Short mmCIF file of C-alpha atoms in Angstrom, two decimals:
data_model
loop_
_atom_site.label_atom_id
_atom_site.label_comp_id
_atom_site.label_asym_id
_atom_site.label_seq_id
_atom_site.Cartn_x
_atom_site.Cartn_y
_atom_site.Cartn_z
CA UNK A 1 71.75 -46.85 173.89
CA UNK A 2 73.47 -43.73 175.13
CA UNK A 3 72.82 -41.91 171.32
CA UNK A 4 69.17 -43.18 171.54
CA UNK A 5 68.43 -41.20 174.71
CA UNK A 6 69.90 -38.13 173.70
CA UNK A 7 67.92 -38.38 170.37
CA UNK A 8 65.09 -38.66 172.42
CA UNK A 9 65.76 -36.08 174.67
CA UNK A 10 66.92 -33.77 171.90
CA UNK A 11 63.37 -34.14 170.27
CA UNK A 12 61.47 -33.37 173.73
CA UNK A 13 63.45 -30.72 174.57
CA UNK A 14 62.73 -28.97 170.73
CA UNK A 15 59.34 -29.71 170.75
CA UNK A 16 59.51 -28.31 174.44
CA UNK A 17 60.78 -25.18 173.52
CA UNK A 18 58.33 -23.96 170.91
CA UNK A 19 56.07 -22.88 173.63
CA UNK A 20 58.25 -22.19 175.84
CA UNK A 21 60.32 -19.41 174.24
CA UNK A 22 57.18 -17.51 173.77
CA UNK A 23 55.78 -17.26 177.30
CA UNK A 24 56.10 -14.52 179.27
CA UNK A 25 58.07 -15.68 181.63
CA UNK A 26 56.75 -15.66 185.35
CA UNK A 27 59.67 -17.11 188.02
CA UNK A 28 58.12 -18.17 191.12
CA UNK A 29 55.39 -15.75 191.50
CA UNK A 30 53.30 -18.19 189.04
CA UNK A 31 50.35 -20.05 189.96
CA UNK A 32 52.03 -23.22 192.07
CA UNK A 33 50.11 -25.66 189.15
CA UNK A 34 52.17 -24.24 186.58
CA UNK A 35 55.56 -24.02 188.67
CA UNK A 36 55.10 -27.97 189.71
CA UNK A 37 54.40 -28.32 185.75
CA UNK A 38 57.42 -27.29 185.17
CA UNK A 39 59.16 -29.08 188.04
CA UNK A 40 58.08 -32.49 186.31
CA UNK A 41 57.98 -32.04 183.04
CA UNK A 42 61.59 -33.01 182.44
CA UNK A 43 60.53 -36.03 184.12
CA UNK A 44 58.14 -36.87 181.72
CA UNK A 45 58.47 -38.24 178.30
CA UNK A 46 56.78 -38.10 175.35
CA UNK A 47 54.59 -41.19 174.92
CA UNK A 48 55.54 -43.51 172.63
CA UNK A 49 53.78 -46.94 171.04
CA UNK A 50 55.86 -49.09 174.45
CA UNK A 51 52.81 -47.52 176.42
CA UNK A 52 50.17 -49.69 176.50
CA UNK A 53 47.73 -46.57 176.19
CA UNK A 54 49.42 -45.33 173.18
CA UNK A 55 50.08 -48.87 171.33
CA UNK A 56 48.46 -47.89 168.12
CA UNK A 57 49.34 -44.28 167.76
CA UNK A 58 52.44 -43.29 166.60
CA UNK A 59 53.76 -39.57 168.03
CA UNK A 60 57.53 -39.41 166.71
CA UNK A 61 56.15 -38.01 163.13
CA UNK A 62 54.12 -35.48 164.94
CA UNK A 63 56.43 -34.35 167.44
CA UNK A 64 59.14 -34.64 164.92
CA UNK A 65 57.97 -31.57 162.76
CA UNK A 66 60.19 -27.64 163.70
CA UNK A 67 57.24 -26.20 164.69
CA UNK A 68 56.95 -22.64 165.17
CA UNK A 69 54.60 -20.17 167.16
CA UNK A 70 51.92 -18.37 164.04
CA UNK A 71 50.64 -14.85 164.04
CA UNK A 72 47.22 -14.54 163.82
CA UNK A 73 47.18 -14.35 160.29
CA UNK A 74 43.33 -13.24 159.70
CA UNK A 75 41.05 -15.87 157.39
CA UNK A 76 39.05 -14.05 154.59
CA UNK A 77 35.93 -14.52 156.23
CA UNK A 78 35.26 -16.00 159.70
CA UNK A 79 31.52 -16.19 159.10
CA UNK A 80 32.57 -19.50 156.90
CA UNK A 81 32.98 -21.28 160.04
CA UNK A 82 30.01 -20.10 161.78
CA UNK A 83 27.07 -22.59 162.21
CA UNK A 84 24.00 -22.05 159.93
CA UNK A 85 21.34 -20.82 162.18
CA UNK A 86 22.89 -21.04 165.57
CA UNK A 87 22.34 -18.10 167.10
CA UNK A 88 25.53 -18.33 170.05
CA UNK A 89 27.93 -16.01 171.55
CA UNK A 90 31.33 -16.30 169.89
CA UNK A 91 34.91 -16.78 171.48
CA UNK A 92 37.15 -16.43 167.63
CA UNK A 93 40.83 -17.89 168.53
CA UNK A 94 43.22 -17.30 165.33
CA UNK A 95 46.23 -19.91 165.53
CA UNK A 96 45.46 -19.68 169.29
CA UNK A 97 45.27 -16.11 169.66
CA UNK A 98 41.89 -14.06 170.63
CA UNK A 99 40.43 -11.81 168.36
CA UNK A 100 37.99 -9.68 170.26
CA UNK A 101 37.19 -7.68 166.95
CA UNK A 102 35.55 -11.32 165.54
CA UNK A 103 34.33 -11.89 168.88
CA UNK A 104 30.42 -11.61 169.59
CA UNK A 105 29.46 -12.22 172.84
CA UNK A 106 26.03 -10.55 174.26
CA UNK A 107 23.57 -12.69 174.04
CA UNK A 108 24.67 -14.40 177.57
CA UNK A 109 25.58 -11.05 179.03
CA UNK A 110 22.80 -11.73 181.96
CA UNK A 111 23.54 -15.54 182.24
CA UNK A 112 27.51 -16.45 181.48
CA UNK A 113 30.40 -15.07 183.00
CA UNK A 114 33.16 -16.13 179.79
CA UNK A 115 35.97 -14.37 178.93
CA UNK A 116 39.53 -15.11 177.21
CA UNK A 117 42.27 -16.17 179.72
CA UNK A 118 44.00 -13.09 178.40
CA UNK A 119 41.37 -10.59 179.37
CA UNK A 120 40.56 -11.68 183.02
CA UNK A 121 38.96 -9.59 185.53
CA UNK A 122 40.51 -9.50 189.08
CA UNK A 123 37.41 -11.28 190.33
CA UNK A 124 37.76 -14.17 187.53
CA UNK A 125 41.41 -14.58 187.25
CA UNK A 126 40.61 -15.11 191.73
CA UNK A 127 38.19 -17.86 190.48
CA UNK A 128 40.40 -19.71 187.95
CA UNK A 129 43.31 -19.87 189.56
CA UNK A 130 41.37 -21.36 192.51
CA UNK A 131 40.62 -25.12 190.13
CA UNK A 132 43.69 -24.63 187.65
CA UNK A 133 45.31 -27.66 187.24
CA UNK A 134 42.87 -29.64 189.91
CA UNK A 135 41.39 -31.96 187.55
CA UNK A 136 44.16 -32.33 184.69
CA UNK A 137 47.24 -34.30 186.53
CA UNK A 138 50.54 -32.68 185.22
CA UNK A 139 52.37 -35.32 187.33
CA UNK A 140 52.15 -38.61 185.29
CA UNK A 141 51.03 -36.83 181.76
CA UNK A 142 53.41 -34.90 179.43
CA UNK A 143 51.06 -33.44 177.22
CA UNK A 144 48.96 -32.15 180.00
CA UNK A 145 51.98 -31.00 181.99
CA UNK A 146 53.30 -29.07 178.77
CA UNK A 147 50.09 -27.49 178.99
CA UNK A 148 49.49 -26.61 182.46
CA UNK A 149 53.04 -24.95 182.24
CA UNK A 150 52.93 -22.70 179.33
CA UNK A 151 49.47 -22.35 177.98
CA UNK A 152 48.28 -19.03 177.83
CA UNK A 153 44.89 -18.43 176.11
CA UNK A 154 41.87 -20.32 176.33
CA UNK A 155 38.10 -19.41 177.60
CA UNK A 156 36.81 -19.38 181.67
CA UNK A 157 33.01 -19.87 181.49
CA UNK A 158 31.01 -19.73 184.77
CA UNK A 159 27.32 -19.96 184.82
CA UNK A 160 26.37 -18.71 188.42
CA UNK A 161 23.78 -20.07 190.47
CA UNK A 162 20.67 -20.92 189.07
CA UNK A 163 21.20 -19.40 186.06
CA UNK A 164 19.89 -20.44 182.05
CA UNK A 165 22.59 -19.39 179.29
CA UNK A 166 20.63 -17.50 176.87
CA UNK A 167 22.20 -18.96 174.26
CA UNK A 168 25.17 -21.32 173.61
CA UNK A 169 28.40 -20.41 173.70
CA UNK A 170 30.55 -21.28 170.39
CA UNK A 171 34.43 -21.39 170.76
CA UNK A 172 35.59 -21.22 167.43
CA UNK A 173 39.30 -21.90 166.79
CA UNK A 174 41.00 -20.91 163.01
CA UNK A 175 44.32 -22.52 162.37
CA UNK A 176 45.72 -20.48 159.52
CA UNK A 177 49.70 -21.41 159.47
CA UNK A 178 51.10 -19.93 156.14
CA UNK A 179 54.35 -21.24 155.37
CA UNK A 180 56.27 -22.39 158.39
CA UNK A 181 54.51 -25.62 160.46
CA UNK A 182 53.41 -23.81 163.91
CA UNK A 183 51.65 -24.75 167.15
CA UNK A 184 49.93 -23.45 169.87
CA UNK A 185 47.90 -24.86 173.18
CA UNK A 186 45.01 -24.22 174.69
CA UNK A 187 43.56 -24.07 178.22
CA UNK A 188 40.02 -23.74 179.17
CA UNK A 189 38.13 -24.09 182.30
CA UNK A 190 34.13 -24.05 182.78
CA UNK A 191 32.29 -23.56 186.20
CA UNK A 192 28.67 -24.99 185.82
CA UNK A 193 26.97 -23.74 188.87
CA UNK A 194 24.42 -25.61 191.47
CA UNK A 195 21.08 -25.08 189.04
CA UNK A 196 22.69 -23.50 186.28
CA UNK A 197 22.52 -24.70 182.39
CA UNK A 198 24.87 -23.42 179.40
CA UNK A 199 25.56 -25.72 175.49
CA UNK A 200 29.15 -24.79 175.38
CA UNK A 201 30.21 -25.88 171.18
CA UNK A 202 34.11 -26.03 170.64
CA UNK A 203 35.38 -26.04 166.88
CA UNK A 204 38.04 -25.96 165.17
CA UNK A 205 39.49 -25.77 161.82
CA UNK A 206 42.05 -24.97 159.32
CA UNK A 207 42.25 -22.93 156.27
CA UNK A 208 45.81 -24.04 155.01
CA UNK A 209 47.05 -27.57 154.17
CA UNK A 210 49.96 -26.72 156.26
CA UNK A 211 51.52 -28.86 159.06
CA UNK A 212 50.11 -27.75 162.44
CA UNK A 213 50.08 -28.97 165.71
CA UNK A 214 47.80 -28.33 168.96
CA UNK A 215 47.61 -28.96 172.58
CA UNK A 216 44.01 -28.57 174.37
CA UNK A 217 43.08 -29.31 178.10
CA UNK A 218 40.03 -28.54 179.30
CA UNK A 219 38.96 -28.85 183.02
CA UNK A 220 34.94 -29.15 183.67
CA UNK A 221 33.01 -28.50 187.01
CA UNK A 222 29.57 -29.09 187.57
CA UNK A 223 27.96 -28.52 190.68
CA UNK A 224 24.54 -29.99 192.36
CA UNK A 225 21.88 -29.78 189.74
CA UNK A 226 24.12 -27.87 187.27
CA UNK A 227 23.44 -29.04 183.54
CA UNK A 228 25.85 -28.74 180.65
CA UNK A 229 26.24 -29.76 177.04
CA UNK A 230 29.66 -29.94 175.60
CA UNK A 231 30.27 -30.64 171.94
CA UNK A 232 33.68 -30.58 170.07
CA UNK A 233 33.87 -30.42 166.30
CA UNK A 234 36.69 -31.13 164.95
CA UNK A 235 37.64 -30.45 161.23
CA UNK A 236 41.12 -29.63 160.37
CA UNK A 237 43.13 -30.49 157.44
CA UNK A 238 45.14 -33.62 156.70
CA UNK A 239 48.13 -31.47 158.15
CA UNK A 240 46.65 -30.75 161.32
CA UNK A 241 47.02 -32.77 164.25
CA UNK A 242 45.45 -32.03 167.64
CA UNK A 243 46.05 -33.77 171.31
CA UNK A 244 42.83 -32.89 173.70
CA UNK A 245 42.14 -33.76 177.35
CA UNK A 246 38.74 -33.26 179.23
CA UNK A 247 38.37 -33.64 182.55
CA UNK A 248 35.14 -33.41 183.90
CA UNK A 249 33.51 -33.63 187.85
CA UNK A 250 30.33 -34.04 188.69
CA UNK A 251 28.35 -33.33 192.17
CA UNK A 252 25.09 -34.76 192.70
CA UNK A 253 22.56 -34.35 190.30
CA UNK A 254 24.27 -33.05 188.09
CA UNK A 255 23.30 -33.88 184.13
CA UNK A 256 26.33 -33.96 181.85
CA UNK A 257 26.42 -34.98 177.70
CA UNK A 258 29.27 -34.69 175.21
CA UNK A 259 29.80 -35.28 171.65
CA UNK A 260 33.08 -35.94 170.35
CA UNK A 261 32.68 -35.22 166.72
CA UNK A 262 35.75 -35.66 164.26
CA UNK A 263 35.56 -35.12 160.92
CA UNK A 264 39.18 -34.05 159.47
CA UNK A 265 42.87 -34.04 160.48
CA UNK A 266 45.98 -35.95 160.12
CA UNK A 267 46.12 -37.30 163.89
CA UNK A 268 43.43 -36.59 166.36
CA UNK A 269 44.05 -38.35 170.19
CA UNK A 270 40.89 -37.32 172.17
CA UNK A 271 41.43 -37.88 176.04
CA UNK A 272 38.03 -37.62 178.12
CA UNK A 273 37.51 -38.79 181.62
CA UNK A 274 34.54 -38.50 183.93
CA UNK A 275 34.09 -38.50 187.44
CA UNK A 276 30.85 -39.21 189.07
CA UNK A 277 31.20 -37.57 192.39
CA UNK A 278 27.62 -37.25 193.74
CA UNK A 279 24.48 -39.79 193.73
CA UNK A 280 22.38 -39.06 191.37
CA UNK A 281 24.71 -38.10 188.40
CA UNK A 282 23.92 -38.55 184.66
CA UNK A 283 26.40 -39.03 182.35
CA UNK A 284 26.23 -39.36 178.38
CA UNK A 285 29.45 -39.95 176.43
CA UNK A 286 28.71 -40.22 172.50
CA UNK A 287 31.58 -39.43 169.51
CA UNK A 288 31.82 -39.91 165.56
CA UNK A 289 34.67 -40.44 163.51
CA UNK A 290 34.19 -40.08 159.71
CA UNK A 291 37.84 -41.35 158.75
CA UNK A 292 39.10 -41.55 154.89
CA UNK A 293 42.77 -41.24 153.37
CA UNK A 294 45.78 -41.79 156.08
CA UNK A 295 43.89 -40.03 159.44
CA UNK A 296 44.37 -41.39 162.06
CA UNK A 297 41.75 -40.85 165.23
CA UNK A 298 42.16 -42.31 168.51
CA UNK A 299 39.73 -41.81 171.58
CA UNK A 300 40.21 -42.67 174.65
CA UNK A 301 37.65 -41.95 177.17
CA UNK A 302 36.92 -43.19 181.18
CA UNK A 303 33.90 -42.57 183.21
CA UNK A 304 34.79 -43.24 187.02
CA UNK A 305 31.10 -44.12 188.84
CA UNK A 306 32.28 -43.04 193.17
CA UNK A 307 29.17 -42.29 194.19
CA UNK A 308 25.51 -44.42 194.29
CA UNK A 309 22.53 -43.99 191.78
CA UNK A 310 24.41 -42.33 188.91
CA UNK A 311 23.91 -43.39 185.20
CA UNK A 312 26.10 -43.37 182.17
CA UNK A 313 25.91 -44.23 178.65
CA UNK A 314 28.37 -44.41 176.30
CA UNK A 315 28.15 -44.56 172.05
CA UNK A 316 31.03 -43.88 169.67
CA UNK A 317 30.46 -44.63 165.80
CA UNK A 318 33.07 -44.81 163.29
CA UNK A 319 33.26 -45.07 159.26
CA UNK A 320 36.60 -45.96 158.27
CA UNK A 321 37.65 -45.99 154.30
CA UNK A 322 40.87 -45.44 152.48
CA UNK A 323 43.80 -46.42 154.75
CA UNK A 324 42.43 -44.54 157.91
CA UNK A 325 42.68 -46.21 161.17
CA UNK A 326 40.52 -45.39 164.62
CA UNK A 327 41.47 -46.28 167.52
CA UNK A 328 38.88 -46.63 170.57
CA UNK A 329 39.62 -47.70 174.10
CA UNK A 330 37.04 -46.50 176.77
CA UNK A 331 36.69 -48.26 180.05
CA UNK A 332 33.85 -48.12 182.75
CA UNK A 333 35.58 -48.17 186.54
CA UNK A 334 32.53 -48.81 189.16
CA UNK A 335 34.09 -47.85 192.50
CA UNK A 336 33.29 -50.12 195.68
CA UNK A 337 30.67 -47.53 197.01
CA UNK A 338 29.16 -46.95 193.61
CA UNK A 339 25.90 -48.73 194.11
CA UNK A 340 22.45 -48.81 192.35
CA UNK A 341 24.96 -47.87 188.97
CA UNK A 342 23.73 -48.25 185.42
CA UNK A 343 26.43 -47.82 182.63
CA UNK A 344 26.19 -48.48 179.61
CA UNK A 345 29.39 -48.64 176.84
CA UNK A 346 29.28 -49.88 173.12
CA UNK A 347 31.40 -48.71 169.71
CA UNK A 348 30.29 -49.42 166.47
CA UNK A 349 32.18 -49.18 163.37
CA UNK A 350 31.65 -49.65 159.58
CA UNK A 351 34.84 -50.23 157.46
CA UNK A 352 34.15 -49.23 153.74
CA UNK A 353 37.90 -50.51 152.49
CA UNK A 354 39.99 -54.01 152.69
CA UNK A 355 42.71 -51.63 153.95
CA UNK A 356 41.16 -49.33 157.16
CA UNK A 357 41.90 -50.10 160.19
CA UNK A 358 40.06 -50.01 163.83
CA UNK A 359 41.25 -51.19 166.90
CA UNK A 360 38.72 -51.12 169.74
CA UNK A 361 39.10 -51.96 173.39
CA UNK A 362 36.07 -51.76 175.56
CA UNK A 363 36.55 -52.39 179.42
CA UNK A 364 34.76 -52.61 182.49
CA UNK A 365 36.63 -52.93 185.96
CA UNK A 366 33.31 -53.28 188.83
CA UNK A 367 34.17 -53.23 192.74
CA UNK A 368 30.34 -53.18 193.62
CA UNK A 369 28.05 -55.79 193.83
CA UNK A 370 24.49 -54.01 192.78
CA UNK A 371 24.82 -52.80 189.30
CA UNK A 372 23.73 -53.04 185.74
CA UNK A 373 26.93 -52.51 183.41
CA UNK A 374 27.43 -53.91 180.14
CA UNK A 375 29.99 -52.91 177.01
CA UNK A 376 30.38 -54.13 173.68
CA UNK A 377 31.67 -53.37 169.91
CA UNK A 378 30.89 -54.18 166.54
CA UNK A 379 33.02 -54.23 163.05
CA UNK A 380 31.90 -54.38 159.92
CA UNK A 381 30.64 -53.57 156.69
CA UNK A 382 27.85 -51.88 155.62
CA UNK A 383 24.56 -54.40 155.66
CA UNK A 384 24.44 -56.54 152.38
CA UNK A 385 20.62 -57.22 153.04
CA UNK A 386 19.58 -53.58 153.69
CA UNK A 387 21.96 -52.11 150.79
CA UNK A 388 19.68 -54.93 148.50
CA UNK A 389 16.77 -54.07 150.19
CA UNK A 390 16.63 -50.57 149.37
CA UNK A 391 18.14 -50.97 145.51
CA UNK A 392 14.93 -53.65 145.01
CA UNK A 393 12.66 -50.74 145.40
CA UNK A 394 14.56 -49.06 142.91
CA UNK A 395 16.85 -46.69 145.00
CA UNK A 396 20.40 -46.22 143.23
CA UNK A 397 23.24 -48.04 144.69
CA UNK A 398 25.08 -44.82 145.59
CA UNK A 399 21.52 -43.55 147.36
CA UNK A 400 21.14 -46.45 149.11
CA UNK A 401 24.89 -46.26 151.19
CA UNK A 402 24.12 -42.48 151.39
CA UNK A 403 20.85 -42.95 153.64
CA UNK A 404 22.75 -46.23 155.48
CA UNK A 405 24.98 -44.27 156.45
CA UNK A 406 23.28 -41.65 157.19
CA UNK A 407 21.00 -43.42 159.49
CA UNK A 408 24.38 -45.18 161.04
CA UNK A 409 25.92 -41.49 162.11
CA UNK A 410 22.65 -39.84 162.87
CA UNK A 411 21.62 -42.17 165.91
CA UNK A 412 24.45 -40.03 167.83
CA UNK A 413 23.85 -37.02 165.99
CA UNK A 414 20.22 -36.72 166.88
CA UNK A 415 20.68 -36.40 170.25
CA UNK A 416 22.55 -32.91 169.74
CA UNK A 417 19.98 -30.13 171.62
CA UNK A 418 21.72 -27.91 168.72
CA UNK A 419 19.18 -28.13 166.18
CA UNK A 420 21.19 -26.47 163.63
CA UNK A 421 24.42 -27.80 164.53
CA UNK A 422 22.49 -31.28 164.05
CA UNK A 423 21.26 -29.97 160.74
CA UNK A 424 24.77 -28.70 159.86
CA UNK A 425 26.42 -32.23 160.64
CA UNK A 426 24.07 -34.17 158.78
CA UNK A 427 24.56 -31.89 155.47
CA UNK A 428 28.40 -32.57 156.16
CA UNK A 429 27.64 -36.31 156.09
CA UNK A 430 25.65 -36.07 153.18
CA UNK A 431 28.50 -33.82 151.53
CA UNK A 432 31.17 -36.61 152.60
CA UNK A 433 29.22 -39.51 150.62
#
């Protein structure tokens, strides 16, 4: 037993040190989040498959690789992973470093506050430091406390009052690891306003087939009447593995969507929770998951109705081939003063081989008495009588799953105010098939 610990300890305190050898090294003069961080973190442990919320996703391979911090090695052409048409402001992060000289951002120069965490003003760095760390808990979490106590670089975004972004504002994040297996974090934080509206899109990819690792928390505040659209794209390599937590709160009124959009990499755990702090509150939660060879993606999302008169809906699709395996557990919690509440959760997944996997858990814990809540999830193959349907009037076999699945994905992907990131996603489907 004794051995076992200090193999385990051994790995969390290498896997520890990769980010923290390169930080600069505050003492006690650091923001009291990131000095309580640190405080627990040795506390912590890495989570393994004995936690119930981790049961079907395996860490030790991840965590087991000698990663190392990557220079931002430059891509031959960052316009690759631009968006067709989207006209945005652009935040380029290279192997989680900013490159103002790819950077574009003046479109929102009347509307959005944004800038790197690297290149805060006085005034902003005043604002962030005011809600770091008071949404993502560093006391229970280790992957959000590793975070909070050495991550850098990220993007601050604050829309002020009353404010209309311009334009949206694309986050685009290049993994580009060479040789050596490296990893990096990232911390964002966006400040939505009372009245204020900003699409906020959040990619990321990789141009190597290199191992790579990353570690993303993002805190989200909307205020009254604030409006926000927040859309991740993720589409790494089968080297690339990525651990992301959202925490969002919302006052009253406020209108909230996100899209959870995964489309490559070797492990992909997607954290997201919601609070609904004010009546009134809107909430949509939708995701896709287009899974083939040995990926593994595992979502986990919770939407926490406190307040009265707030609605939330929830749809996550999957297609699973190969030996992939998704993993979806998202649970509705209806506090005791929460009512008048309409939520809404289902996932939906089509397996195309005997040998994916998918292991769904939908859940729904109410404490009040006036609601309309229900949750529910589907597995299976891709409809016999509509595949015959369609090949009766002559369409080829190979057609025929293209536009099934097609229409399966696009029910989610249609309700993306991006027109040409909708465009762009349902080329990428058709390119996949």
């Amino acid at each position: 037993m004794t051995s076992q610990i200090l193999t385990q300890n051994s790995l969390k305190d290498a896997f520890v040190s990769v980010f923290q050898k390169d930080f600069p090294g505050e003492t006690a003069a650091a923001h009291p989040a990131r000095n309580r961080a640190r405080e627990v973190l040795p506390s912590l442990e890495i989570p393994t498959r004995k936690n119930e919320a981790w049961k079907y996703t395996n860490l030790k391979p991840i965590v087991s690789v000698p990663y190392q911090t990557a220079a931002a090695t430059l891509p031959v052409s960052v316009q690759n992973y631009f968006i067709p048409g989207l006209e945005a402001d652009v935040f380029v992060f290279v192997n989680g470093k900013f490159q103002p000289g790819l950077s574009t951002v003046s479109l929102n120069k009347d509307t959005v506050v944004a800038s790197p965490l690297s290149a805060l003003t006085a005034a902003e760095k005043e604002i962030f430091d005011v809600h770091f760390g008071s949404l993502a808990d560093s006391e229970t979490d280790f992957f959000t406390a590793l975070n909070t106590a050495y991550a850098t670089e990220g993007v601050m975004i604050r829309v002020p009052q009353g404010k209309i972004a311009a334009a949206p504002v694309h986050l685009l994040h290049i993994q580009t690891s060479g040789e050596q297996a490296s990893a990096h974090q990232v911390r964002n934080f966006f400040l939505i306003e009372k009245n204020a509206q900003v699409n906020i899109l959040e990619s990321v990819h990789s141009t190597e087939n290199t191992p790579s690792f990353a570690n993303s928390v993002t805190e989200i505040r909307l205020n009254a009447q604030a409006s926000a659209q927040y859309i991740q794209l993720q589409m790494e390599s089968d080297q690339s593995s990525r651990l992301t937590r959202t925490e969002v709160l919302q006052e009253a009124h406020s209108r909230f969507s996100t899209f959870t959009l995964t489309f490559g990499g070797q492990l992909i755990r997607n954290n997201l929770n919601i609070k609904l702090n004010g009546p009134g509150c809107e909430s949509i939660l939708m995701g896709v998951y287009l899974l083939s060879g040995l990926q593994h993606v595992d979502n986990h999302t919770q939407v926490d109705h406190i307040a009265p008169h707030c609605y939330s809906n929830e749809l996550y699709k999957g297609i699973i081939s190969d030996k992939a395996t998704g993993v979806f557990n998202g649970k509705i919690h209806v506090h005791r003063d929460a009512q008048k509440t309409n939520a809404f959760q289902s996932n939906r997944n089509i397996l195309l081989s005997d040998t994916a996997n998918i292991f769904t858990k939908p859940q729904l814990e109410i404490y009040a008495d006036d609601v309309k809540c229900s949750h529910g999830a589907t597995t299976g193959r891709l409809d016999e009588d509509a595949l015959f349907y369609l090949q009766a009037r002559g369409i080829p076999v190979d057609t025929a799953r293209l536009m099934l699945v097609h229409a399966f994905i696009m029910e989610v992907v249609e309700n993306i105010s991006m027109e040409p990131l909708a465009d762009f996603i349902a080329t990428l489907i058709e390119n996949r098939f």
